[in-house]
Amino acid sequence: MDKIQPRCENEFGELKTVLVCSPSTLDVPDQKTADYVQWEKPVDHEIALENFQAMKAAMESEGVKVIDYADYLKEDDAALSRQLINRIFVRDLACVFRDRLIPGDAGTSMRAPEYAHSHRLFSEWFEPDIFRIEDNNELKALEYGDLMLLNKDAILVNTGLRTSIESIEAVQGKMFDAGYSEIAIIDLPRRGDTLHLDMNLNAVGEGVILAKGYMRFLPVQVVREGGSRYYMLGDFLRRHGYDILWTDDVSHTVADINFLNLNPETLLVSTKMNRHILKEHPKRKQLRIIEVDVNELEKGGGGIRCMTLPFIRA
């Protein structure tokens, strides 16, 4: 593969290149097994593969270059990787901050091989000044489903079940070096339905944030290179140009919030998404929404955003 020149500074620019990983070849055969491996329901890997191919085709039909890292693994890594049921959730592995790719670190040992496999590939695909495996040596747990690039200046990151405050502190200097001026740290409840930030909050194109209603009560610590201060989450987001759609329906699932911006006017969403939550805001009434059936994949507890890692956004 040719060297990749990454570029991302927000969640809503036009998606040009994205990383994915095809699902494991293993079934999760029954509910008891699903509970043990912290998945929501049993999964048939053949149906999961059909879902994955449909998601990939939907992105490619919009002109997105889709890279399946499973296609590039050496056989020793591939033999193990095919048995890793969580490998579809590539968002956690790394994040592009403007033109630099910073690796993450697994928040649970079950996911550690995915980070090792993908990071070895990234070291081949990116120049050393863009990506270095050793940049995660000081990290204890940093999964990038816990992070949102709000705009060219601000980042929102959660310290929770899978991301430690020590790791955020260890990597924040690299974020400042990439050009970001503010890092807002939020502390979500440590529960299965708040495993990652993007299960609770997402950008809906430019200028609108969709967030679960309980988050209006949470403060954020906003860190700058010269110090820090506290804001309420809503005040911080509004200061960075966002209107907020607080959604108070407790029945919302990950499919309602964990979608992918293909560009400022287009969302790729699950067929299970409850779309009425977007119609309440005038800026979003003209959204183009592309639906794809990822129901089998979502049984692992994540959605379309979890299963995509943007490398290039225009």
Coordinates of C-alpha atoms in Angstrom, one line a residue:
M1 CA 0.0 0.0 0.0
D2 CA 1.2 3.5 -0.7
K3 CA 2.0 5.7 2.2
I4 CA -1.1 7.5 3.6
Q5 CA -1.2 11.2 4.3
P6 CA -3.8 11.5 7.0
R7 CA -5.9 14.6 7.6
C8 CA -8.8 15.0 10.1
E9 CA -9.7 17.9 12.4
N10 CA -13.4 17.3 13.1
E11 CA -16.2 14.7 12.9
F12 CA -18.2 16.1 10.0
G13 CA -15.9 16.9 7.1
E14 CA -16.2 15.0 3.9
L15 CA -14.9 11.5 4.5
K16 CA -12.3 10.4 2.0
T17 CA -10.5 7.4 3.5
V18 CA -11.6 5.2 6.3
L19 CA -10.3 2.0 8.1
V20 CA -12.6 -0.9 8.9
C21 CA -12.1 -4.6 9.8
S22 CA -14.2 -7.5 8.6
P23 CA -15.9 -9.5 11.4
S24 CA -14.4 -12.6 13.1
T25 CA -15.1 -16.0 11.6
L26 CA -16.5 -17.2 15.0
D27 CA -20.1 -17.3 16.1
V28 CA -21.1 -16.1 19.5
P29 CA -23.4 -19.1 19.9
D30 CA -25.8 -18.3 22.8
Q31 CA -26.8 -15.7 25.3
K32 CA -24.7 -17.2 28.1
T33 CA -21.5 -16.8 26.0
A34 CA -22.5 -13.3 24.9
D35 CA -22.8 -12.3 28.6
Y36 CA -19.4 -13.8 29.3
V37 CA -17.7 -11.8 26.5
Q38 CA -19.8 -8.7 27.3
W39 CA -21.8 -8.7 24.0
E40 CA -25.5 -7.9 24.0
K41 CA -26.7 -11.0 22.1
P42 CA -25.5 -14.1 20.2
V43 CA -24.1 -13.4 16.7
D44 CA -24.0 -15.4 13.5
H45 CA -20.7 -14.6 11.8
E46 CA -22.1 -15.2 8.3
I47 CA -24.9 -12.6 8.8
A48 CA -22.4 -10.3 10.4
L49 CA -20.2 -10.5 7.3
E50 CA -23.2 -9.7 5.1
N51 CA -23.9 -6.6 7.3
F52 CA -20.2 -5.6 7.1
Q53 CA -20.2 -5.9 3.3
A54 CA -23.3 -3.8 3.1
M55 CA -21.8 -1.1 5.3
K56 CA -18.6 -1.1 3.2
A57 CA -20.5 -0.9 0.0
A58 CA -22.6 2.1 1.3
M59 CA -19.5 4.0 2.0
E60 CA -17.8 3.1 -1.3
S61 CA -20.9 4.2 -3.2
E62 CA -20.4 7.7 -1.7
G63 CA -16.8 7.8 -3.0
V64 CA -15.1 6.8 0.2
K65 CA -11.9 4.7 0.0
V66 CA -12.4 1.8 2.5
I67 CA -9.4 -0.1 3.8
D68 CA -10.0 -3.4 5.6
Y69 CA -6.9 -4.0 7.7
A70 CA -7.7 -7.7 7.9
D71 CA -6.7 -7.9 4.2
Y72 CA -3.1 -6.8 5.1
L73 CA -2.3 -9.0 8.1
K74 CA 0.5 -11.5 7.8
E75 CA -0.6 -15.1 8.3
D76 CA 0.5 -15.5 11.9
D77 CA -1.4 -12.4 12.9
A78 CA -4.3 -13.2 10.6
A79 CA -4.8 -16.7 12.2
L80 CA -5.3 -15.1 15.6
S81 CA -7.2 -12.0 14.3
R82 CA -9.9 -14.1 12.6
Q83 CA -10.8 -15.3 16.1
L84 CA -11.0 -11.9 17.7
I85 CA -14.7 -11.0 18.0
N86 CA -14.1 -7.4 18.8
R87 CA -11.8 -6.6 15.9
I88 CA -14.7 -4.9 14.0
F89 CA -14.5 -1.9 16.5
V90 CA -11.6 -0.1 14.9
R91 CA -12.5 3.4 16.1
D92 CA -10.7 2.6 19.4
L93 CA -7.3 1.8 17.9
A94 CA -6.0 5.2 17.0
C95 CA -7.1 8.7 16.0
V96 CA -5.9 11.3 13.5
F97 CA -5.3 14.7 15.0
R98 CA -5.0 17.0 12.0
D99 CA -2.1 15.3 10.2
R100 CA -0.8 13.0 13.0
L101 CA -2.0 9.6 13.9
I102 CA -1.8 8.8 17.6
P103 CA -2.2 5.2 18.7
G104 CA -4.5 4.1 21.5
D105 CA -4.1 1.4 24.1
A106 CA -6.6 -1.3 24.9
G107 CA -8.7 -0.8 28.0
T108 CA -9.1 -4.6 28.4
S109 CA -6.7 -7.4 27.7
M110 CA -9.3 -9.1 25.4
R111 CA -8.7 -6.4 22.9
A112 CA -4.9 -6.0 23.2
P113 CA -4.0 -8.1 20.1
E114 CA -6.1 -5.9 17.8
Y115 CA -4.0 -2.9 18.8
A116 CA -0.7 -4.8 18.2
H117 CA -1.9 -6.1 14.8
S118 CA -3.2 -2.7 13.5
H119 CA -0.3 -0.7 14.9
R120 CA 2.2 -2.8 13.1
L121 CA 0.4 -2.1 9.9
F122 CA 0.1 1.6 10.6
S123 CA 3.9 1.7 11.0
E124 CA 4.2 0.5 7.4
W125 CA 1.4 2.8 6.0
F126 CA 2.4 6.1 7.7
E127 CA 5.7 7.9 7.8
P128 CA 7.5 7.9 11.2
D129 CA 6.8 11.6 11.8
I130 CA 3.1 10.8 11.4
F131 CA 2.8 7.6 13.4
R132 CA 5.0 5.9 16.0
I133 CA 4.0 2.7 17.8
E134 CA 6.0 3.9 20.9
D135 CA 3.7 6.9 21.3
N136 CA 1.5 4.6 23.4
N137 CA 4.3 3.4 25.7
E138 CA 3.1 5.6 28.6
L139 CA -0.6 4.8 28.2
K140 CA -2.6 2.6 30.5
A141 CA -5.9 2.6 28.6
L142 CA -7.0 4.9 25.8
E143 CA -9.8 3.8 23.5
Y144 CA -10.8 6.5 21.0
G145 CA -14.5 5.8 21.1
D146 CA -14.1 8.0 24.1
L147 CA -13.0 11.0 22.0
M148 CA -14.6 13.6 19.7
L149 CA -12.8 16.1 17.5
L150 CA -15.3 19.0 17.9
N151 CA -13.4 21.4 15.6
K152 CA -9.9 22.5 14.7
D153 CA -9.4 23.9 18.2
A154 CA -11.3 21.6 20.7
I155 CA -11.4 18.0 21.7
L156 CA -13.9 16.3 24.1
V157 CA -12.7 13.1 25.8
N158 CA -14.2 10.8 28.4
T159 CA -12.3 9.1 31.2
G160 CA -14.3 6.0 32.0
L161 CA -14.3 2.2 31.8
R162 CA -11.9 2.0 28.9
T163 CA -9.9 5.3 29.1
S164 CA -7.8 6.3 32.1
I165 CA -7.2 9.9 33.2
E166 CA -3.5 9.0 33.4
S167 CA -3.5 8.2 29.7
I168 CA -5.3 11.4 28.8
E169 CA -2.7 13.3 30.7
A170 CA 0.1 11.4 29.0
V171 CA -1.2 12.1 25.5
Q172 CA -2.6 15.6 25.8
G173 CA 0.8 17.2 25.0
K174 CA 0.7 15.5 21.6
M175 CA -2.8 16.8 21.0
F176 CA -1.6 20.4 21.8
D177 CA 1.4 19.8 19.5
A178 CA -1.1 18.8 16.7
G179 CA -2.6 22.3 17.0
Y180 CA -5.6 21.8 19.4
S181 CA -6.0 24.5 22.1
E182 CA -8.5 23.0 24.4
I183 CA -9.1 19.4 25.7
A184 CA -12.4 19.0 27.7
I185 CA -12.4 16.0 30.0
I186 CA -15.7 14.5 31.0
D187 CA -16.3 11.6 33.4
L188 CA -19.3 9.5 32.4
P189 CA -20.9 6.9 34.7
R190 CA -19.0 3.6 34.6
R191 CA -21.6 1.3 33.2
G192 CA -22.1 -0.9 30.1
D193 CA -24.3 1.6 28.3
T194 CA -21.8 4.4 28.9
L195 CA -18.8 2.3 27.9
H196 CA -17.6 5.0 25.4
L197 CA -18.4 8.6 24.8
D198 CA -19.8 7.9 21.3
M199 CA -22.5 5.8 22.8
N200 CA -23.8 8.9 24.5
L201 CA -22.9 11.9 22.3
N202 CA -22.2 12.5 18.6
A203 CA -21.9 15.4 16.1
V204 CA -24.8 15.7 13.7
G205 CA -23.0 17.5 10.9
E206 CA -21.5 20.9 11.6
G207 CA -22.9 22.9 14.5
V208 CA -25.2 20.4 16.2
I209 CA -24.5 17.8 18.9
L210 CA -26.8 15.0 19.8
A211 CA -26.4 14.0 23.5
K212 CA -28.2 12.0 26.1
G213 CA -30.1 14.3 28.4
Y214 CA -28.4 13.3 31.6
M215 CA -25.2 14.8 30.3
R216 CA -26.5 18.3 30.7
F217 CA -25.8 17.9 34.4
L218 CA -22.1 17.0 34.0
P219 CA -19.2 19.4 34.2
V220 CA -16.1 19.2 32.0
Q221 CA -12.5 20.1 33.0
V222 CA -11.2 22.2 30.1
V223 CA -7.4 21.8 29.9
R224 CA -5.2 24.4 28.1
E225 CA -1.4 24.5 27.9
G226 CA -1.4 27.1 30.6
G227 CA -3.9 25.5 33.1
S228 CA -7.5 24.4 33.3
R229 CA -11.0 25.5 34.5
Y230 CA -14.4 23.9 34.7
Y231 CA -17.5 24.4 32.6
M232 CA -20.8 22.7 32.2
L233 CA -20.8 20.5 29.2
G234 CA -23.5 22.5 27.4
D235 CA -21.8 25.8 28.0
F236 CA -18.5 24.4 26.7
L237 CA -20.1 23.0 23.5
R238 CA -22.1 26.2 22.8
R239 CA -18.9 28.2 23.2
H240 CA -17.5 26.2 20.4
G241 CA -20.4 26.9 18.1
Y242 CA -22.6 23.9 18.8
D243 CA -26.4 23.7 19.4
I244 CA -27.3 20.8 21.5
L245 CA -30.1 18.3 21.0
W246 CA -30.6 16.8 24.4
T247 CA -32.5 13.5 24.1
D248 CA -34.3 12.3 27.2
D249 CA -35.8 9.1 25.9
V250 CA -34.2 6.4 28.1
S251 CA -35.0 3.7 25.6
H252 CA -32.4 5.0 23.1
T253 CA -30.0 2.4 21.9
V254 CA -26.5 2.7 20.5
A255 CA -27.9 2.7 17.0
D256 CA -29.6 6.1 17.7
I257 CA -26.4 7.9 18.5
N258 CA -23.5 5.8 17.1
F259 CA -23.7 6.9 13.4
L260 CA -21.1 8.2 11.0
N261 CA -20.9 11.6 9.3
L262 CA -20.0 11.1 5.6
N263 CA -20.0 14.8 5.0
P264 CA -21.7 17.9 6.7
E265 CA -25.0 17.0 5.1
T266 CA -25.0 13.2 5.0
L267 CA -25.2 10.6 7.8
L268 CA -24.6 6.8 7.5
V269 CA -27.0 5.3 10.1
S270 CA -28.3 1.9 11.2
T271 CA -31.8 0.8 10.1
K272 CA -32.5 0.6 13.8
M273 CA -31.9 4.3 14.4
N274 CA -34.9 6.2 15.8
R275 CA -34.7 9.1 13.3
H276 CA -37.2 11.3 15.0
I277 CA -34.5 12.5 17.4
L278 CA -32.9 14.4 14.6
K279 CA -36.0 16.1 13.3
E280 CA -36.4 18.3 16.3
H281 CA -33.6 20.7 15.2
P282 CA -34.1 23.0 12.2
K283 CA -30.5 22.7 11.0
R284 CA -30.9 19.0 10.6
K285 CA -34.2 18.8 8.8
Q286 CA -32.5 18.7 5.4
L287 CA -30.0 16.0 6.3
R288 CA -29.5 13.2 3.8
I289 CA -29.7 9.9 5.7
I290 CA -28.4 6.7 4.3
E291 CA -29.5 3.6 6.1
V292 CA -27.7 0.3 6.3
D293 CA -28.5 -2.9 8.1
V294 CA -25.8 -3.5 10.7
N295 CA -28.1 -5.2 13.2
E296 CA -26.0 -8.3 13.6
L297 CA -22.8 -6.3 14.1
E298 CA -24.5 -4.1 16.7
K299 CA -25.1 -7.1 18.9
G300 CA -21.4 -6.6 19.9
G301 CA -22.4 -3.4 21.7
G302 CA -21.2 -0.9 19.1
G303 CA -22.5 0.9 16.1
I304 CA -21.3 2.3 12.8
R305 CA -19.0 5.0 14.3
C306 CA -17.4 2.3 16.4
M307 CA -16.7 0.3 13.3
T308 CA -15.0 3.0 11.3
L309 CA -11.7 4.9 11.8
P310 CA -11.4 8.0 9.6
F311 CA -8.0 8.6 8.1
I312 CA -8.8 11.5 5.8
R313 CA -11.6 14.0 6.0
A314 CA -11.6 16.9 3.5

